[in-house]
């Protein structure tokens, strides 16, 4: 495989699939934080 | 703020529903053809860049307008930009509704081909062009258009939670599983790697070609649902504690992730099963370009899959099942947009649904019967979407971009803070992209699509037909502006 192909693959897959996974993990973490804050305030 | 009765029950239910809007048939058939026509990997680089310069900023804007005002397009734009600009919201809503009229026909085609896959016709027929032409030349598309509208209307009838959210919770993960199965089969075919290599290989010539960049921007404008007013409608049902920036990014990245998966699948299949000739076919297309790829060329390729008729039948059926899911999840959002507009104006929800469904059925008939009419509508309202994006940007500028960012985007529930970069993108870069895109598509019409009759409003791909149809719609809404504002914002007892 040529270097330019590999670079484009890393860039595209990294930005799109990697970006999606990164944001999803961040959203999961924030969601957990929100839940635990809500539980603490209700108790 | 309009009083809202129903809300999405969870963040994930809402995100799956919004991804359902964005992921449509265009992710599967248009994306791959446009990548092939624009030099493979050379297209992917600007496609990723415009995801951040067009799609994500506009999706953030739609989420923020819907969630902060709780009104659909007319009320939402009127609240943000001022009441005298309510007609802009009506135009945004009309463009998406006009697309619904013919998109229901497309969803019907997908259902028809799903039935052809189940009965085995797709793998036993020798003449796929004949099969497609005899179907689209008959009255059958009307029957499947009615079926698609009925499915969409039934989902909306069930409501936001039991209808929209529950349907998307099932269909979007199912679509992903289907695409993964198809991708796994495709990439393990002999010769698939050639396709993947082509897909990811850029050339300097095409990377420096401005047309490739414009094609990438257009794909983002049409494919991600940004600027359509659909996400704005669903955002009206977001809970107050819901975040905007992360959810908007997840929507856009999720949509493009599906496109990428579909692209890898189609390029692998084409190069493995039709080496040499396949890429030419992918670029030129049969029948009506995009539809030719999905309904003629890919079924031809499925017949070449190793493993016999059962394997071929299985993969062609699940391909059209995935396509049907993608089409239906987008169609229901278009129906909801129109229904929400009338509900905002005081119409009872079920009456609004009956009205929109009958309207959708009647105005979809010309597209079901005539490919020329279908292509004209796709051209006029496809470009119209760019104006919609411009109107959303205008509304925010009128409101005060920084005030909008701090109040609506970074307001209650936000998990992350959107920085000042957003002001620059939404106030300058989005309007610039709108102008460039419209000038580009009109110049294509004048120099390439219809050199002789580009001014003629009766020609399918003319500048004249766009200006006439947009002009009539805008004039009507400007005249009705006061009444729309009165009914939407100042009527007592409106839901």
Short mmCIF file of C-alpha atoms in Angstrom, two decimals:
data_model
loop_
_atom_site.label_atom_id
_atom_site.label_comp_id
_atom_site.label_asym_id
_atom_site.label_seq_id
_atom_site.Cartn_x
_atom_site.Cartn_y
_atom_site.Cartn_z
CA UNK A 1 0.00 0.00 0.00
CA UNK A 2 1.27 3.46 -0.87
CA UNK A 3 2.01 5.99 1.86
CA UNK A 4 -0.59 8.47 0.53
CA UNK A 5 -3.28 5.76 0.72
CA UNK A 6 -2.31 4.87 4.29
CA UNK A 7 -2.24 8.54 5.34
CA UNK A 8 -5.70 9.21 3.84
CA UNK A 9 -7.06 6.06 5.46
CA UNK A 10 -5.70 7.08 8.89
CA UNK A 11 -6.98 10.65 8.46
CA UNK A 12 -10.48 9.69 7.30
CA UNK A 13 -11.08 6.70 9.54
CA UNK A 14 -9.44 8.47 12.49
CA UNK A 15 -11.48 11.65 12.13
CA UNK A 16 -14.83 9.99 11.37
CA UNK A 17 -14.89 6.68 13.25
CA UNK A 18 -12.29 7.77 15.82
CA UNK A 19 -14.09 11.09 16.30
CA UNK A 20 -17.41 9.31 16.74
CA UNK A 21 -15.95 6.91 19.33
CA UNK A 22 -14.23 9.77 21.18
CA UNK A 23 -17.38 11.91 21.38
CA UNK A 24 -19.47 8.87 22.33
CA UNK A 25 -17.15 8.07 25.25
CA UNK A 26 -17.22 11.70 26.33
CA UNK A 27 -21.03 11.77 26.19
CA UNK A 28 -21.22 8.52 28.19
CA UNK A 29 -18.93 9.99 30.85
CA UNK A 30 -20.97 13.22 31.06
CA UNK A 31 -24.19 11.22 31.23
CA UNK A 32 -22.84 9.17 34.16
CA UNK A 33 -21.77 12.38 35.92
CA UNK A 34 -25.23 13.89 35.42
CA UNK A 35 -26.88 10.75 36.80
CA UNK A 36 -24.69 10.59 39.90
CA UNK A 37 -25.24 14.32 40.56
CA UNK A 38 -28.99 13.82 40.26
CA UNK A 39 -28.88 10.80 42.62
CA UNK A 40 -26.79 12.72 45.18
CA UNK A 41 -29.15 15.71 45.15
CA UNK A 42 -32.25 13.50 45.48
CA UNK A 43 -30.80 11.58 48.45
CA UNK B 1 -41.55 29.14 24.52
CA UNK B 2 -44.23 26.73 23.28
CA UNK B 3 -45.59 24.30 25.84
CA UNK B 4 -44.34 20.81 25.04
CA UNK B 5 -46.18 17.66 26.11
CA UNK B 6 -43.88 14.88 24.91
CA UNK B 7 -40.11 14.52 25.19
CA UNK B 8 -37.56 11.93 24.12
CA UNK B 9 -37.10 9.66 27.13
CA UNK B 10 -33.31 9.52 27.01
CA UNK B 11 -30.28 11.05 25.37
CA UNK B 12 -29.63 7.84 23.37
CA UNK B 13 -33.21 7.62 22.15
CA UNK B 14 -32.93 11.17 20.88
CA UNK B 15 -29.52 10.67 19.27
CA UNK B 16 -30.67 7.50 17.46
CA UNK B 17 -33.74 9.39 16.23
CA UNK B 18 -31.64 12.30 14.96
CA UNK B 19 -29.15 9.91 13.33
CA UNK B 20 -32.25 8.36 11.73
CA UNK B 21 -32.92 11.73 10.09
CA UNK B 22 -29.38 12.10 8.79
CA UNK B 23 -28.82 8.55 7.59
CA UNK B 24 -30.79 8.11 4.40
CA UNK B 25 -30.49 6.47 1.02
CA UNK B 26 -27.95 9.15 0.00
CA UNK B 27 -25.39 7.69 2.43
CA UNK B 28 -25.54 4.42 0.58
CA UNK B 29 -26.00 5.22 -3.09
CA UNK B 30 -24.99 8.86 -3.62
CA UNK B 31 -21.87 8.90 -1.47
CA UNK B 32 -20.14 6.00 -3.24
CA UNK B 33 -20.87 7.36 -6.72
CA UNK B 34 -19.63 10.85 -5.80
CA UNK B 35 -16.43 9.39 -4.28
CA UNK B 36 -15.83 7.42 -7.49
CA UNK B 37 -16.47 10.47 -9.69
CA UNK B 38 -14.15 12.68 -7.65
CA UNK B 39 -10.99 10.66 -7.44
CA UNK B 40 -11.56 8.38 -4.44
CA UNK B 41 -9.34 9.45 -1.54
CA UNK B 42 -9.03 13.00 -2.92
CA UNK B 43 -12.71 13.48 -2.16
CA UNK B 44 -12.56 12.09 1.36
CA UNK B 45 -10.19 14.78 2.67
CA UNK B 46 -12.43 17.82 1.87
CA UNK B 47 -15.48 15.71 2.82
CA UNK B 48 -14.09 15.41 6.36
CA UNK B 49 -13.11 19.09 6.50
CA UNK B 50 -16.59 20.30 5.46
CA UNK B 51 -18.13 18.08 8.09
CA UNK B 52 -16.67 20.56 10.59
CA UNK B 53 -17.31 23.71 8.53
CA UNK B 54 -20.89 23.02 7.43
CA UNK B 55 -22.60 20.05 9.02
CA UNK B 56 -21.67 20.28 12.70
CA UNK B 57 -22.19 24.09 13.04
CA UNK B 58 -25.62 23.92 11.37
CA UNK B 59 -26.70 20.86 13.37
CA UNK B 60 -25.68 22.70 16.56
CA UNK B 61 -27.78 25.67 15.37
CA UNK B 62 -30.83 23.50 14.68
CA UNK B 63 -30.56 21.72 18.04
CA UNK B 64 -30.27 25.06 19.84
CA UNK B 65 -33.19 26.75 18.03
CA UNK B 66 -35.53 23.79 18.55
CA UNK B 67 -34.61 23.19 22.17
CA UNK B 68 -34.67 26.86 23.21
CA UNK B 69 -37.91 27.86 21.45
CA UNK B 70 -39.85 24.53 21.38
CA UNK B 71 -41.34 25.71 18.08
CA UNK B 72 -40.96 24.14 14.63
CA UNK B 73 -39.41 26.04 11.74
CA UNK B 74 -41.85 28.96 11.48
CA UNK B 75 -42.02 29.73 15.20
CA UNK B 76 -38.38 28.85 15.78
CA UNK B 77 -37.02 31.24 13.15
CA UNK B 78 -39.55 33.94 14.15
CA UNK B 79 -38.43 33.71 17.78
CA UNK B 80 -34.74 33.85 16.90
CA UNK B 81 -34.66 36.30 13.96
CA UNK B 82 -37.80 38.32 14.63
CA UNK B 83 -41.43 37.90 13.60
CA UNK B 84 -41.07 39.53 10.19
CA UNK B 85 -38.71 36.72 9.19
CA UNK B 86 -41.15 33.88 9.96
CA UNK B 87 -41.50 33.33 6.18
CA UNK B 88 -37.89 32.12 6.14
CA UNK B 89 -38.81 29.38 8.60
CA UNK B 90 -41.81 28.53 6.43
CA UNK B 91 -39.51 28.26 3.40
CA UNK B 92 -37.14 25.94 5.29
CA UNK B 93 -40.10 23.77 6.29
CA UNK B 94 -41.54 23.80 2.77
CA UNK B 95 -38.26 22.68 1.19
CA UNK B 96 -38.12 19.63 3.49
CA UNK B 97 -41.81 18.94 2.84
CA UNK B 98 -41.36 19.22 -0.94
CA UNK B 99 -38.53 16.70 -0.60
CA UNK B 100 -40.88 14.47 1.44
CA UNK B 101 -43.29 14.36 -1.53
CA UNK B 102 -40.76 12.57 -3.72
CA UNK B 103 -38.71 10.91 -0.97
CA UNK B 104 -41.75 8.84 -0.11
CA UNK B 105 -41.60 7.56 -3.70
CA UNK B 106 -37.92 6.63 -3.17
CA UNK B 107 -38.84 4.80 0.06
CA UNK B 108 -41.51 2.99 -1.97
CA UNK B 109 -38.91 1.86 -4.53
CA UNK B 110 -36.82 0.45 -1.68
CA UNK B 111 -39.81 -1.47 -0.29
CA UNK B 112 -40.63 -2.81 -3.76
CA UNK B 113 -37.05 -4.06 -4.25
CA UNK B 114 -37.10 -5.55 -0.75
CA UNK B 115 -40.11 -7.63 -1.80
CA UNK B 116 -38.29 -8.55 -5.03
CA UNK B 117 -35.36 -9.72 -2.90
CA UNK B 118 -37.60 -11.80 -0.61
CA UNK B 119 -39.41 -13.47 -3.53
CA UNK B 120 -36.11 -14.21 -5.27
CA UNK B 121 -36.88 -12.15 -8.39
CA UNK B 122 -33.70 -10.10 -7.97
CA UNK B 123 -31.40 -13.11 -8.29
CA UNK B 124 -33.36 -14.96 -10.96
CA UNK B 125 -33.94 -12.10 -13.39
CA UNK B 126 -31.53 -11.69 -16.29
CA UNK B 127 -32.57 -8.16 -17.20
CA UNK B 128 -32.19 -5.71 -14.32
CA UNK B 129 -32.53 -2.63 -16.52
CA UNK B 130 -35.77 -4.03 -17.91
CA UNK B 131 -37.00 -4.86 -14.41
CA UNK B 132 -36.33 -1.30 -13.22
CA UNK B 133 -37.80 0.36 -16.32
CA UNK B 134 -40.93 -1.78 -16.30
CA UNK B 135 -41.46 -0.98 -12.60
CA UNK B 136 -40.91 2.79 -12.86
CA UNK B 137 -42.90 2.90 -16.11
CA UNK B 138 -45.95 1.35 -14.48
CA UNK B 139 -48.47 2.54 -11.88
CA UNK B 140 -46.85 0.31 -9.24
CA UNK B 141 -44.66 3.10 -7.75
CA UNK B 142 -47.87 4.82 -6.60
CA UNK B 143 -48.86 1.73 -4.59
CA UNK B 144 -45.46 1.57 -2.88
CA UNK B 145 -45.45 5.36 -2.38
CA UNK B 146 -48.78 4.99 -0.52
CA UNK B 147 -47.32 2.14 1.53
CA UNK B 148 -44.26 4.21 2.49
CA UNK B 149 -46.41 7.21 3.45
CA UNK B 150 -48.71 4.91 5.46
CA UNK B 151 -45.77 3.41 7.40
CA UNK B 152 -44.36 6.87 8.11
CA UNK B 153 -47.76 8.24 9.12
CA UNK B 154 -48.39 5.29 11.45
CA UNK B 155 -45.09 5.96 13.26
CA UNK B 156 -46.00 9.63 13.69
CA UNK B 157 -49.51 8.66 14.81
CA UNK B 158 -47.92 6.66 17.67
CA UNK B 159 -46.27 9.85 18.94
CA UNK B 160 -42.75 11.02 19.75
CA UNK B 161 -41.84 8.33 22.30
CA UNK B 162 -43.87 5.29 21.18
CA UNK B 163 -43.51 6.17 17.50
CA UNK B 164 -40.39 8.11 16.53
CA UNK B 165 -38.09 7.11 19.40
CA UNK B 166 -39.10 3.44 19.57
CA UNK B 167 -38.88 2.98 15.77
CA UNK B 168 -35.43 4.54 15.58
CA UNK B 169 -34.22 2.54 18.59
CA UNK B 170 -34.93 -0.59 16.55
CA UNK B 171 -34.23 0.47 12.96
CA UNK B 172 -30.95 2.38 13.36
CA UNK B 173 -29.06 -0.38 15.28
CA UNK B 174 -30.57 -2.91 12.83
CA UNK B 175 -29.34 -0.85 9.88
CA UNK B 176 -25.87 -0.77 11.43
CA UNK B 177 -25.86 -4.55 11.89
CA UNK B 178 -26.99 -5.03 8.28
CA UNK B 179 -24.25 -2.72 7.00
CA UNK B 180 -21.65 -4.55 9.11
CA UNK B 181 -22.76 -7.94 7.72
CA UNK B 182 -22.61 -6.56 4.16
CA UNK B 183 -19.22 -4.95 4.83
CA UNK B 184 -17.77 -8.16 6.28
CA UNK B 185 -18.90 -10.15 3.24
CA UNK B 186 -17.64 -7.45 0.85
CA UNK B 187 -14.15 -7.00 2.31
CA UNK B 188 -13.55 -10.77 2.40
CA UNK B 189 -14.23 -11.18 -1.34
CA UNK B 190 -11.24 -11.88 -3.60
CA UNK B 191 -10.10 -8.57 -5.06
CA UNK B 192 -11.89 -6.41 -2.48
CA UNK B 193 -8.62 -4.81 -1.39
CA UNK B 194 -8.27 -3.17 -4.83
CA UNK B 195 -11.53 -1.36 -4.17
CA UNK B 196 -10.52 -0.26 -0.68
CA UNK B 197 -7.20 1.01 -2.04
CA UNK B 198 -8.99 3.00 -4.76
CA UNK B 199 -11.41 4.38 -2.17
CA UNK B 200 -8.61 5.75 0.02
CA UNK B 201 -6.02 6.78 -2.57
CA UNK B 202 -5.80 10.52 -3.34
CA UNK B 203 -4.06 12.12 -6.29
CA UNK B 204 -2.56 15.61 -6.15
CA UNK B 205 -4.38 16.69 -9.34
CA UNK B 206 -7.84 15.89 -8.03
CA UNK B 207 -7.03 17.10 -4.50
CA UNK B 208 -6.20 20.53 -5.95
CA UNK B 209 -9.30 20.57 -8.15
CA UNK B 210 -11.86 23.02 -6.76
CA UNK B 211 -14.70 20.91 -8.24
CA UNK B 212 -13.79 18.04 -5.89
CA UNK B 213 -14.03 20.42 -2.92
CA UNK B 214 -17.40 21.70 -4.09
CA UNK B 215 -18.66 18.14 -4.54
CA UNK B 216 -17.53 17.36 -0.98
CA UNK B 217 -19.31 20.44 0.38
CA UNK B 218 -22.47 19.54 -1.55
CA UNK B 219 -22.39 15.99 -0.17
CA UNK B 220 -22.24 17.40 3.38
CA UNK B 221 -25.09 19.82 2.62
CA UNK B 222 -27.36 17.09 1.25
CA UNK B 223 -26.36 14.10 3.26
CA UNK B 224 -26.06 15.06 6.91
CA UNK B 225 -29.50 16.61 7.37
CA UNK B 226 -27.85 19.91 8.40
CA UNK B 227 -29.93 22.93 7.45
CA UNK B 228 -33.04 20.93 6.54
CA UNK B 229 -35.05 22.01 9.60
CA UNK B 230 -35.64 18.36 10.53
CA UNK B 231 -33.21 18.29 13.45
CA UNK B 232 -34.72 21.59 14.64
CA UNK B 233 -38.10 19.82 14.75
CA UNK B 234 -36.84 16.82 16.76
CA UNK B 235 -34.91 19.16 19.09
CA UNK B 236 -38.27 20.61 20.20
CA UNK B 237 -38.76 17.27 21.99
CA UNK B 238 -35.35 17.31 23.71
CA UNK B 239 -35.42 17.42 27.50
CA UNK B 240 -34.22 20.68 29.03
CA UNK B 241 -31.17 18.96 30.58
CA UNK B 242 -30.07 17.69 27.15
CA UNK B 243 -26.68 18.73 25.79
CA UNK B 244 -26.32 20.29 22.34
CA UNK B 245 -22.69 20.33 21.16
CA UNK B 246 -21.82 16.67 21.86
CA UNK B 247 -25.17 15.42 20.55
CA UNK B 248 -24.79 17.46 17.36
CA UNK B 249 -21.25 16.14 16.83
CA UNK B 250 -22.40 12.56 17.45
CA UNK B 251 -25.16 13.00 14.87
CA UNK B 252 -22.86 14.34 12.16
CA UNK B 253 -20.02 11.89 12.86
CA UNK B 254 -22.48 8.99 13.15
CA UNK B 255 -23.96 9.88 9.78
CA UNK B 256 -20.57 10.10 8.08
CA UNK B 257 -19.48 6.85 9.79
CA UNK B 258 -22.37 5.11 8.05
CA UNK B 259 -21.36 6.69 4.71
CA UNK B 260 -17.79 5.48 5.19
CA UNK B 261 -18.94 1.94 5.96
CA UNK B 262 -21.27 1.94 2.94
CA UNK B 263 -18.47 3.29 0.74
CA UNK B 264 -16.01 0.58 1.81
CA UNK B 265 -18.71 -2.05 1.19
CA UNK B 266 -19.68 -0.81 -2.27
CA UNK B 267 -16.11 -0.23 -3.51
CA UNK B 268 -15.04 -3.69 -2.27
CA UNK B 269 -18.04 -5.33 -3.95
CA UNK B 270 -17.63 -3.45 -7.23
CA UNK B 271 -13.88 -4.15 -7.57
CA UNK B 272 -14.21 -7.78 -6.49
CA UNK B 273 -17.20 -8.78 -8.60
CA UNK B 274 -16.69 -6.55 -11.62
CA UNK B 275 -12.94 -5.91 -11.93
CA UNK B 276 -11.98 -3.36 -14.55
CA UNK B 277 -15.45 -2.42 -15.72
CA UNK B 278 -17.01 -1.90 -12.28
CA UNK B 279 -15.48 1.46 -11.50
CA UNK B 280 -16.58 2.87 -14.89
CA UNK B 281 -20.09 1.70 -14.12
CA UNK B 282 -19.93 3.25 -10.65
CA UNK B 283 -18.89 6.60 -12.15
CA UNK B 284 -21.25 6.73 -15.09
CA UNK B 285 -24.24 4.86 -13.65
CA UNK B 286 -27.16 3.24 -15.38
CA UNK B 287 -30.68 4.54 -15.43
CA UNK B 288 -30.97 7.65 -13.34
CA UNK B 289 -27.40 7.83 -11.95
CA UNK B 290 -27.89 7.30 -8.18
CA UNK B 291 -30.89 5.03 -8.55
CA UNK B 292 -29.08 3.13 -11.29
CA UNK B 293 -26.37 2.14 -8.83
CA UNK B 294 -28.78 0.84 -6.19
CA UNK B 295 -31.51 -0.69 -8.34
CA UNK B 296 -29.64 -1.90 -11.43
CA UNK B 297 -25.89 -2.25 -10.93
CA UNK B 298 -25.74 -3.64 -7.37
CA UNK B 299 -28.44 -6.30 -8.01
CA UNK B 300 -26.38 -7.35 -11.06
CA UNK B 301 -23.35 -7.71 -8.79
CA UNK B 302 -25.24 -9.68 -6.13
CA UNK B 303 -25.87 -12.33 -8.80
CA UNK B 304 -22.11 -12.82 -9.06
CA UNK B 305 -21.63 -13.51 -5.33
CA UNK B 306 -20.11 -16.92 -4.68
CA UNK B 307 -22.20 -19.42 -2.71
CA UNK B 308 -25.25 -19.97 -4.89
CA UNK B 309 -28.70 -18.53 -5.19
CA UNK B 310 -29.55 -18.61 -1.46
CA UNK B 311 -26.48 -16.59 -0.52
CA UNK B 312 -27.12 -14.14 -3.36
CA UNK B 313 -30.77 -13.84 -2.32
CA UNK B 314 -29.85 -13.29 1.32
CA UNK B 315 -27.39 -10.46 0.60
CA UNK B 316 -29.60 -8.69 -1.94
CA UNK B 317 -32.55 -8.89 0.49
CA UNK B 318 -30.66 -7.49 3.48
CA UNK B 319 -29.18 -4.75 1.29
CA UNK B 320 -32.67 -3.53 0.37
CA UNK B 321 -33.85 -4.06 3.94
CA UNK B 322 -31.08 -1.68 5.09
CA UNK B 323 -31.96 0.79 2.32
CA UNK B 324 -35.63 0.64 3.36
CA UNK B 325 -34.76 1.28 7.02
CA UNK B 326 -32.58 4.26 6.02
CA UNK B 327 -35.37 5.69 3.85
CA UNK B 328 -38.18 5.18 6.39
CA UNK B 329 -36.31 6.74 9.33
CA UNK B 330 -35.68 9.87 7.23
CA UNK B 331 -39.21 9.93 5.83
CA UNK B 332 -40.82 9.92 9.28
CA UNK B 333 -38.80 13.00 10.26
CA UNK B 334 -40.07 14.84 7.17
CA UNK B 335 -43.67 13.95 8.02
CA UNK B 336 -43.11 15.05 11.63
CA UNK B 337 -41.70 18.40 10.46
CA UNK B 338 -44.85 19.17 8.49
CA UNK B 339 -47.14 17.90 11.26
CA UNK B 340 -45.33 19.98 13.92
CA UNK B 341 -45.70 23.11 11.76
CA UNK B 342 -49.49 22.70 11.66
CA UNK B 343 -49.67 21.72 15.34
CA UNK B 344 -47.80 24.94 16.18
CA UNK B 345 -50.51 26.79 14.23
CA UNK B 346 -53.18 25.30 16.45
CA UNK B 347 -54.29 22.25 14.48
CA UNK B 348 -54.96 19.12 16.51
CA UNK B 349 -52.10 16.63 16.02
CA UNK B 350 -54.13 13.80 14.46
CA UNK B 351 -55.90 16.15 12.07
CA UNK B 352 -52.54 17.64 11.09
CA UNK B 353 -51.22 14.13 10.44
CA UNK B 354 -54.18 13.20 8.22
CA UNK B 355 -53.80 16.49 6.32
CA UNK B 356 -50.03 16.02 5.81
CA UNK B 357 -50.44 12.36 4.80
CA UNK B 358 -53.09 13.14 2.19
CA UNK B 359 -50.97 16.05 0.93
CA UNK B 360 -47.89 13.82 0.81
CA UNK B 361 -49.76 11.14 -1.11
CA UNK B 362 -51.25 13.54 -3.67
CA UNK B 363 -48.12 15.61 -4.31
CA UNK B 364 -45.96 12.50 -4.51
CA UNK B 365 -47.98 11.03 -7.38
CA UNK B 366 -46.31 13.09 -10.17
CA UNK B 367 -42.86 11.94 -8.99
CA UNK B 368 -44.10 8.34 -8.79
CA UNK B 369 -45.27 8.49 -12.40
CA UNK B 370 -42.60 10.60 -14.08
CA UNK B 371 -38.83 10.35 -13.60
CA UNK B 372 -38.49 13.76 -15.31
CA UNK B 373 -40.75 15.37 -12.72
CA UNK B 374 -38.90 13.50 -9.95
CA UNK B 375 -35.52 14.75 -11.21
CA UNK B 376 -36.81 18.33 -11.50
CA UNK B 377 -38.04 18.31 -7.91
CA UNK B 378 -34.79 16.75 -6.68
CA UNK B 379 -32.85 19.51 -8.48
CA UNK B 380 -35.00 22.45 -7.32
CA UNK B 381 -35.37 21.51 -3.66
CA UNK B 382 -31.90 19.95 -3.37
CA UNK B 383 -30.41 23.37 -4.20
CA UNK B 384 -33.16 24.96 -2.09
CA UNK B 385 -31.65 23.22 0.94
CA UNK B 386 -28.61 25.45 0.61
CA UNK B 387 -30.87 28.50 0.92
CA UNK B 388 -32.39 26.87 4.02
CA UNK B 389 -28.90 26.60 5.53
CA UNK B 390 -28.35 30.28 4.68
CA UNK B 391 -31.64 31.28 6.35
CA UNK B 392 -30.69 29.46 9.57
CA UNK B 393 -27.36 31.26 9.56
CA UNK B 394 -29.12 34.59 8.85
CA UNK B 395 -31.53 34.04 11.78
CA UNK B 396 -28.61 33.54 14.16
CA UNK B 397 -26.75 36.61 12.85
CA UNK B 398 -29.94 38.66 13.26
CA UNK B 399 -30.35 37.37 16.82
CA UNK B 400 -26.71 38.09 17.65
CA UNK B 401 -24.31 35.21 17.13
CA UNK B 402 -22.54 35.50 20.47
CA UNK B 403 -25.82 35.91 22.34
CA UNK B 404 -27.13 32.77 20.57
CA UNK B 405 -23.96 30.83 21.37
CA UNK B 406 -23.98 31.75 25.03
CA UNK B 407 -27.73 31.55 25.61
CA UNK B 408 -29.06 28.80 23.37
CA UNK B 409 -26.01 26.64 22.61
CA UNK B 410 -24.14 26.83 25.90
CA UNK B 411 -27.29 27.09 28.01
CA UNK B 412 -28.84 24.66 30.49
CA UNK B 413 -27.73 21.06 30.09
CA UNK B 414 -24.62 21.68 28.01
CA UNK B 415 -21.84 19.15 28.68
CA UNK B 416 -19.17 21.14 26.87
CA UNK B 417 -18.84 24.82 26.01
CA UNK B 418 -18.76 25.85 22.36
CA UNK B 419 -16.09 28.51 21.90
CA UNK B 420 -15.95 31.74 19.93
CA UNK B 421 -14.89 29.84 16.78
CA UNK B 422 -18.59 29.10 16.34
CA UNK B 423 -19.37 32.80 15.81
CA UNK B 424 -16.95 33.00 12.91
CA UNK B 425 -18.16 29.77 11.27
CA UNK B 426 -21.89 30.48 11.51
CA UNK B 427 -21.66 34.22 10.66
CA UNK B 428 -19.08 34.10 7.88
CA UNK B 429 -18.15 30.64 6.66
CA UNK B 430 -21.66 29.16 6.37
CA UNK B 431 -23.06 32.14 4.37
CA UNK B 432 -19.93 32.07 2.19
CA UNK B 433 -20.42 28.35 1.54
CA UNK B 434 -24.10 28.94 0.66
CA UNK B 435 -23.19 31.61 -1.91
CA UNK B 436 -20.38 29.52 -3.42
CA UNK B 437 -22.61 26.44 -3.68
CA UNK B 438 -25.53 28.21 -5.34
CA UNK B 439 -23.24 30.05 -7.81
CA UNK B 440 -21.48 26.74 -8.54
CA UNK B 441 -24.65 24.72 -9.20
CA UNK B 442 -26.18 27.48 -11.32
CA UNK B 443 -22.97 27.81 -13.32
CA UNK B 444 -23.10 24.04 -13.90
CA UNK B 445 -26.66 24.38 -15.17
CA UNK B 446 -25.64 27.21 -17.52
CA UNK B 447 -22.43 25.65 -18.83
CA UNK B 448 -23.17 21.94 -18.70
CA UNK B 449 -26.65 20.62 -17.79
CA UNK B 450 -28.74 22.87 -20.03
CA UNK B 451 -26.68 25.32 -22.10
CA UNK B 452 -29.50 26.31 -24.43
CA UNK B 453 -32.42 26.48 -22.03
CA UNK B 454 -30.85 27.25 -18.63
CA UNK B 455 -33.23 30.21 -18.26
CA UNK B 456 -36.34 28.20 -19.18
CA UNK B 457 -38.54 27.49 -16.09
CA UNK B 458 -40.04 24.47 -17.86
CA UNK B 459 -36.70 22.65 -18.26
CA UNK B 460 -35.74 19.97 -15.73
CA UNK B 461 -32.26 21.16 -14.72
CA UNK B 462 -32.52 24.90 -15.42
CA UNK B 463 -31.78 27.96 -13.31
CA UNK B 464 -35.17 29.29 -14.37
CA UNK B 465 -37.08 26.39 -12.82
CA UNK B 466 -35.33 26.95 -9.46
CA UNK B 467 -35.93 30.70 -9.46
CA UNK B 468 -39.57 30.30 -10.46
CA UNK B 469 -40.45 27.64 -7.89
CA UNK B 470 -38.49 29.27 -5.05
CA UNK B 471 -39.89 32.67 -6.02
CA UNK B 472 -43.51 31.51 -5.95
CA UNK B 473 -43.07 29.75 -2.59
CA UNK B 474 -41.23 32.71 -1.01
CA UNK B 475 -43.78 35.22 -2.34
CA UNK B 476 -46.67 33.21 -0.87
CA UNK B 477 -44.97 32.92 2.53
CA UNK B 478 -43.98 36.62 2.62
CA UNK B 479 -47.63 37.51 1.92
CA UNK B 480 -48.82 35.12 4.65
CA UNK B 481 -46.12 36.13 7.14
CA UNK B 482 -48.42 38.03 9.52
CA UNK B 483 -51.06 35.29 9.59
CA UNK B 484 -48.44 32.57 10.18
CA UNK B 485 -46.93 34.52 13.09
CA UNK B 486 -50.38 35.20 14.52
CA UNK B 487 -51.43 31.55 14.39
CA UNK B 488 -48.09 30.17 15.55
CA UNK B 489 -46.98 32.56 18.28
CA UNK B 490 -49.99 34.58 19.42
CA UNK B 491 -52.81 32.08 19.50
CA UNK B 492 -54.07 31.02 22.90
CA UNK B 493 -54.33 27.32 23.69
CA UNK B 494 -51.79 26.22 21.12
CA UNK B 495 -50.05 23.00 22.15
#
